[in-house]
PDB file of C-alpha atoms in Angstrom:
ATOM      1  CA  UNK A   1     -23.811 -15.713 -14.265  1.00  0.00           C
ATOM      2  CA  UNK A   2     -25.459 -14.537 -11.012  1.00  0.00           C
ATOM      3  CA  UNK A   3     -25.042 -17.645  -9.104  1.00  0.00           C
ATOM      4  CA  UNK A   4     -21.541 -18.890  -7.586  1.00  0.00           C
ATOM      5  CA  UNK A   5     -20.953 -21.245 -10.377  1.00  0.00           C
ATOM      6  CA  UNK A   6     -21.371 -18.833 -13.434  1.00  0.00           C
ATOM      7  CA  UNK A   7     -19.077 -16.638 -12.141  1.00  0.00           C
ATOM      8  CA  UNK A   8     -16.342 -19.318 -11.147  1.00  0.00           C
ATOM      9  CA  UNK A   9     -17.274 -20.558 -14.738  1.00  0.00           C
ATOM     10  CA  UNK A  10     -15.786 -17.056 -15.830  1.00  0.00           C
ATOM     11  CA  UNK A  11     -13.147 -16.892 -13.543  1.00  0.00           C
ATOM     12  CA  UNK A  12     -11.607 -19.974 -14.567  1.00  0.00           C
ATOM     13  CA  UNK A  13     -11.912 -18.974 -18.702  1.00  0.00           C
ATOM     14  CA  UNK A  14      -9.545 -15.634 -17.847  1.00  0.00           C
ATOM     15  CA  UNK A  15      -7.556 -17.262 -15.759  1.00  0.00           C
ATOM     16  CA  UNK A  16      -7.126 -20.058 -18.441  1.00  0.00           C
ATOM     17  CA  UNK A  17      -6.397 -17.466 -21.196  1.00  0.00           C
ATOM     18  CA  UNK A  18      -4.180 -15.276 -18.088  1.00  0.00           C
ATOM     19  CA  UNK A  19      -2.092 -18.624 -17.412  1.00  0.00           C
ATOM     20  CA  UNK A  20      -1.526 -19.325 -21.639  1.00  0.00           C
ATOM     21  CA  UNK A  21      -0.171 -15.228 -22.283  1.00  0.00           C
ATOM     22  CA  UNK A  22       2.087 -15.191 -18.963  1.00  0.00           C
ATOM     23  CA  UNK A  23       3.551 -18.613 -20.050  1.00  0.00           C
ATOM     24  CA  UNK A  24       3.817 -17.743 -23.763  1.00  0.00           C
ATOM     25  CA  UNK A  25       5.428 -13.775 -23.079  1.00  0.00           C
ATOM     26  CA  UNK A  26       8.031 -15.972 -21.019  1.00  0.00           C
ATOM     27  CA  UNK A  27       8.893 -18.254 -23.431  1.00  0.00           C
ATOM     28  CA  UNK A  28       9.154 -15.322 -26.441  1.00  0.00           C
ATOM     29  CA  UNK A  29      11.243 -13.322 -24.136  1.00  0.00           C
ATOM     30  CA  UNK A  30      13.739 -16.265 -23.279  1.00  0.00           C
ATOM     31  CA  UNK A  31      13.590 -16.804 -26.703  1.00  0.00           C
ATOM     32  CA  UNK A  32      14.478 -13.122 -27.921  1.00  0.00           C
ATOM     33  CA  UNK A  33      17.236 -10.479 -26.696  1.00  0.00           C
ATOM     34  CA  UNK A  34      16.127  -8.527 -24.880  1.00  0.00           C
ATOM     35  CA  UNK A  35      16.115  -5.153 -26.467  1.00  0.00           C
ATOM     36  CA  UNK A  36      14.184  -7.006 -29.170  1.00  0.00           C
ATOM     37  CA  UNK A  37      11.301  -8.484 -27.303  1.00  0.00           C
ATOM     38  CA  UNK A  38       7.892  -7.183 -28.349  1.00  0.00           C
ATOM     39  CA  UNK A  39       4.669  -8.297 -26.658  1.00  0.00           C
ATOM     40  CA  UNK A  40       1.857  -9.991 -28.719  1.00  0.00           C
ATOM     41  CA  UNK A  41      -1.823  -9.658 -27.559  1.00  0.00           C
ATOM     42  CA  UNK A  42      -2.257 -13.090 -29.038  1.00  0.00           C
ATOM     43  CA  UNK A  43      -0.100 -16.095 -29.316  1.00  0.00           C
ATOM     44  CA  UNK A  44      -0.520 -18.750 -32.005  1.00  0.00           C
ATOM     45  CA  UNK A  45      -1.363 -22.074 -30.902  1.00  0.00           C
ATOM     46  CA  UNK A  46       1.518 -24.394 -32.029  1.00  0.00           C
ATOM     47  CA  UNK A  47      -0.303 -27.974 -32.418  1.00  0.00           C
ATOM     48  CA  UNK A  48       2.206 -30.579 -33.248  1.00  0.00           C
ATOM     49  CA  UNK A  49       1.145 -32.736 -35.879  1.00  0.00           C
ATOM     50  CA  UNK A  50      -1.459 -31.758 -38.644  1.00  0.00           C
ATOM     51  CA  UNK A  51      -4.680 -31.341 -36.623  1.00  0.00           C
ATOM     52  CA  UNK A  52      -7.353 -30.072 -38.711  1.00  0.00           C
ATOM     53  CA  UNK A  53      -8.394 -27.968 -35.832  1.00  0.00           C
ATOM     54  CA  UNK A  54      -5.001 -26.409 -35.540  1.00  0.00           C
ATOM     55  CA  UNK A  55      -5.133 -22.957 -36.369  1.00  0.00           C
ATOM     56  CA  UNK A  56      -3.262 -19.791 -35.969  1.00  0.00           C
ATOM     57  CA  UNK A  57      -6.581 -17.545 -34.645  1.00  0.00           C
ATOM     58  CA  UNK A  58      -6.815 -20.308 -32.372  1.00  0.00           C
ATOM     59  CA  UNK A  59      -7.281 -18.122 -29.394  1.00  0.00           C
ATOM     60  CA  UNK A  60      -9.350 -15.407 -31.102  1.00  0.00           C
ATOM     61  CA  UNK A  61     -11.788 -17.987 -31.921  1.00  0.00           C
ATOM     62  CA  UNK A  62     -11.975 -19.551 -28.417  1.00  0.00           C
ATOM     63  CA  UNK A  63     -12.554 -15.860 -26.848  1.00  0.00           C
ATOM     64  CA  UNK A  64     -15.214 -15.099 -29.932  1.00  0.00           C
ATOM     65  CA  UNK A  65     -17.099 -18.581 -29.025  1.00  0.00           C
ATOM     66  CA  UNK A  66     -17.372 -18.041 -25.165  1.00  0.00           C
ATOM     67  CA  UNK A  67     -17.805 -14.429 -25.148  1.00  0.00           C
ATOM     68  CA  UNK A  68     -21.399 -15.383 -27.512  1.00  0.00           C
ATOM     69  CA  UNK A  69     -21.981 -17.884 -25.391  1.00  0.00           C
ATOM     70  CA  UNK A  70     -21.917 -15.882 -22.373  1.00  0.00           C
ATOM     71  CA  UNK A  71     -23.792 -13.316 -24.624  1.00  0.00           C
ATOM     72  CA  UNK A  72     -26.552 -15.542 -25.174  1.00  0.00           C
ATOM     73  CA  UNK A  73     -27.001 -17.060 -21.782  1.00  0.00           C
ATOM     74  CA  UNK A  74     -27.195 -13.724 -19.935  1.00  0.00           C
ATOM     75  CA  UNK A  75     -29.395 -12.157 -22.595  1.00  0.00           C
ATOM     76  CA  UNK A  76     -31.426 -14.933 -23.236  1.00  0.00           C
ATOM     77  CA  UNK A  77     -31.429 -18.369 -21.580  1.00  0.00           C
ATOM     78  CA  UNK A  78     -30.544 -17.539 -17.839  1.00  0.00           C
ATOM     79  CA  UNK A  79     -33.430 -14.422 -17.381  1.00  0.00           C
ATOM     80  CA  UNK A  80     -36.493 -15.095 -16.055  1.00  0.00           C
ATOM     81  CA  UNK A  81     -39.333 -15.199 -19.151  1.00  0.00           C
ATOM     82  CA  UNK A  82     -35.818 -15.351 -21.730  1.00  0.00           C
ATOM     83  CA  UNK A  83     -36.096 -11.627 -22.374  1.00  0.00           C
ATOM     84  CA  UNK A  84     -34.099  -8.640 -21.140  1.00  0.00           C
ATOM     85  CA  UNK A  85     -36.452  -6.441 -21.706  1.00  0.00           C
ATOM     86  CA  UNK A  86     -40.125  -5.717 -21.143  1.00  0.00           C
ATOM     87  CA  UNK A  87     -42.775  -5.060 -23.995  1.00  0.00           C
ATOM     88  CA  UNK A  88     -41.502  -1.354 -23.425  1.00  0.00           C
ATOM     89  CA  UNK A  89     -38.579  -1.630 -24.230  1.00  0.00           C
ATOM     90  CA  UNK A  90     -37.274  -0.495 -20.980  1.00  0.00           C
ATOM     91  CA  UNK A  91     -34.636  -2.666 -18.954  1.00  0.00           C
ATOM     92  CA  UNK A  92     -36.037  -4.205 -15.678  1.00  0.00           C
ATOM     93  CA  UNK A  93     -33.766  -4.095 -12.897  1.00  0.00           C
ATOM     94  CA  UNK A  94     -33.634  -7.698 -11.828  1.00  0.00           C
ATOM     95  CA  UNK A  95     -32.085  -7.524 -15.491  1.00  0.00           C
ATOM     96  CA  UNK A  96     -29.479  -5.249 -14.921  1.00  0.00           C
ATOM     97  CA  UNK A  97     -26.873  -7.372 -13.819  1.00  0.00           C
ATOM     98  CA  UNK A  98     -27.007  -9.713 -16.701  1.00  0.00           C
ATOM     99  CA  UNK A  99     -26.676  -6.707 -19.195  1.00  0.00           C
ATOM    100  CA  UNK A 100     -23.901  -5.688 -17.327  1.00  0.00           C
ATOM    101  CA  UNK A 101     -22.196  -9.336 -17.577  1.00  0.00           C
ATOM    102  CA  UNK A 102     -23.327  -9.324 -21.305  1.00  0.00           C
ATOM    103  CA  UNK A 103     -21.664  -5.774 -21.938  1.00  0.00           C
ATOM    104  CA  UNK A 104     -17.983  -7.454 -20.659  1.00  0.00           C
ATOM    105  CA  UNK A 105     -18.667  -9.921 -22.749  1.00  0.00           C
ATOM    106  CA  UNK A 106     -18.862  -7.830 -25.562  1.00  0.00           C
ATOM    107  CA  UNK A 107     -15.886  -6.257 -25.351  1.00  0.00           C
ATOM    108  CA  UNK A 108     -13.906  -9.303 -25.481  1.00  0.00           C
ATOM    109  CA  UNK A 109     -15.474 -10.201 -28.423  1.00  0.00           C
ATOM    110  CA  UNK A 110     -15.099  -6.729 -30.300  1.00  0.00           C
ATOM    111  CA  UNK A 111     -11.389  -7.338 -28.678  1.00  0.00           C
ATOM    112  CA  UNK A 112     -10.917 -10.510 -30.851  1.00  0.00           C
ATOM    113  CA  UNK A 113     -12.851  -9.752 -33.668  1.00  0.00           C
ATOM    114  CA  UNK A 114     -10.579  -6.539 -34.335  1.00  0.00           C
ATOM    115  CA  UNK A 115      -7.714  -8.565 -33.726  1.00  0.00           C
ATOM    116  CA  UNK A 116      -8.827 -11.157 -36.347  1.00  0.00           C
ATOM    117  CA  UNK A 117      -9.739  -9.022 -38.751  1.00  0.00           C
ATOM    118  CA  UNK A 118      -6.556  -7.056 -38.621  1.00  0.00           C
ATOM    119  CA  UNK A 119      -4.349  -9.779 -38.821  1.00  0.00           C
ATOM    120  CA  UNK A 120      -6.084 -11.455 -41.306  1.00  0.00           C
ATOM    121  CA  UNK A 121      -6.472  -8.296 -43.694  1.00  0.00           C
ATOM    122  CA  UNK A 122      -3.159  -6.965 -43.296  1.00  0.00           C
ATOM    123  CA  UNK A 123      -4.620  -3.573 -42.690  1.00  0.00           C
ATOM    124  CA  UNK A 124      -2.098  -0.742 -41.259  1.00  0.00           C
ATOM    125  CA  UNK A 125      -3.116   0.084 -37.916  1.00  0.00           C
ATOM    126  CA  UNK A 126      -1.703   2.723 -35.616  1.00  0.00           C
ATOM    127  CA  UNK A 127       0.980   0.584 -33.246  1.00  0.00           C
ATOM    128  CA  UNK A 128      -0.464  -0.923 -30.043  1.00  0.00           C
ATOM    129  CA  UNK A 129      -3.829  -0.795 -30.978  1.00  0.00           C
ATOM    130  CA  UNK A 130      -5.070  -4.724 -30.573  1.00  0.00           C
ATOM    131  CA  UNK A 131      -2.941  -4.050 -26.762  1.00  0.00           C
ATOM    132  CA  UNK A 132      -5.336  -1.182 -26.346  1.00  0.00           C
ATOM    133  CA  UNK A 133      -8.559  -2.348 -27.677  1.00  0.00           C
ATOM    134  CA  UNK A 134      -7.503  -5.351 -25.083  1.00  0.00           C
ATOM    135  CA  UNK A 135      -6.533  -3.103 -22.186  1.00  0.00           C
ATOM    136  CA  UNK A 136     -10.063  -1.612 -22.650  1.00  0.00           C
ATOM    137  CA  UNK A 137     -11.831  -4.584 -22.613  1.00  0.00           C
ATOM    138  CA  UNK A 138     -10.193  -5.506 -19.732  1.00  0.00           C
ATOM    139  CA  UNK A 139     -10.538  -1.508 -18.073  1.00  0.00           C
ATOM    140  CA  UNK A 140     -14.580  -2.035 -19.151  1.00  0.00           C
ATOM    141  CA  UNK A 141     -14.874  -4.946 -16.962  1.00  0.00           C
ATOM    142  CA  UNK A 142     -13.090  -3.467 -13.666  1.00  0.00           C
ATOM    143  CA  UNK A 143     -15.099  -0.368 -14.109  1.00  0.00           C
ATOM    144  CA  UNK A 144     -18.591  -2.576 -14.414  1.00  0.00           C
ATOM    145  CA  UNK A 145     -17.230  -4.543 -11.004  1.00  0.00           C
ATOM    146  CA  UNK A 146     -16.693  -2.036  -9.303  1.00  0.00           C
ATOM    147  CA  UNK A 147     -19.674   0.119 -10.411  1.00  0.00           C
ATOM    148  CA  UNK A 148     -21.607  -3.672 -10.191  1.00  0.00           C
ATOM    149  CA  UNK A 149     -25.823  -3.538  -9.799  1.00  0.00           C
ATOM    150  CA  UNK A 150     -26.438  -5.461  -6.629  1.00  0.00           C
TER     151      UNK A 150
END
């Protein structure tokens, strides 16, 4: 993600997911009183029809799929020799920005993965945790900006 088009490539994908919660928190709270409205950290995707890839974790999927894909092309495809490390084990620091990009990317995936699995098991969970594994996701990748290798 180092070059101009990676991170527009990113940029785009949270604005993209950005655009579909503001649009989808309007439309619940038009749709509910007021004192009733909660916010979701995830919306279903309503498909009309029967599409086979219509699916409620629609958008925990999509975050899952492009946060390994980032994952994989920091780590592994975009570095020169397709390592992040050296034979010591130690982390060279033409690396360090791509670990840093990887480590976001991590978080949203942890972020989704939690989300899944606790809507699909039906676990109890303390109240607003999914919101606050996803408002430290999104606190993870400010700090790494602004604390960015250069």
């Amino acid at each position: 993600m180092g070059t101009f088009e990676g991170h527009l490539a990113h940029g785009i994908g949270l604005m993209a997911i950005g655009l579909w919660h503001v649009l989808n928190t309007a439309r619940n709270y038009a749709r509910s009183a007021p004192e009733q409205f909660e916010s979701r950290p995830w919306f279903v995707a309503n498909a009309h029809g029967s599409s086979r890839f219509a699916t409620k974790y629609m958008e925990l999927y999509v975050i899952m799929l492009f946060a390994t894909v980032s994952i994989v092309m920091e780590l592994f495809v975009s570095p020169d020799r397709h390592r992040p490390w050296d034979s010591d084990w130690s982390i060279p620091l033409s690396h360090m920005n791509s670990l840093e990009h990887a480590a976001i990317a991590i978080f949203f995936f942890l972020y989704a993965l939690v989300a899944l699995v606790v809507d699909k098991s039906q676990v109890q969970t303390p109240r607003g945790l999914v919101h606050a594994l996803g408002a430290l996701a999104f606190a993870q990748e400010l700090f790494l900006f602004h604390f960015h290798s250069t």
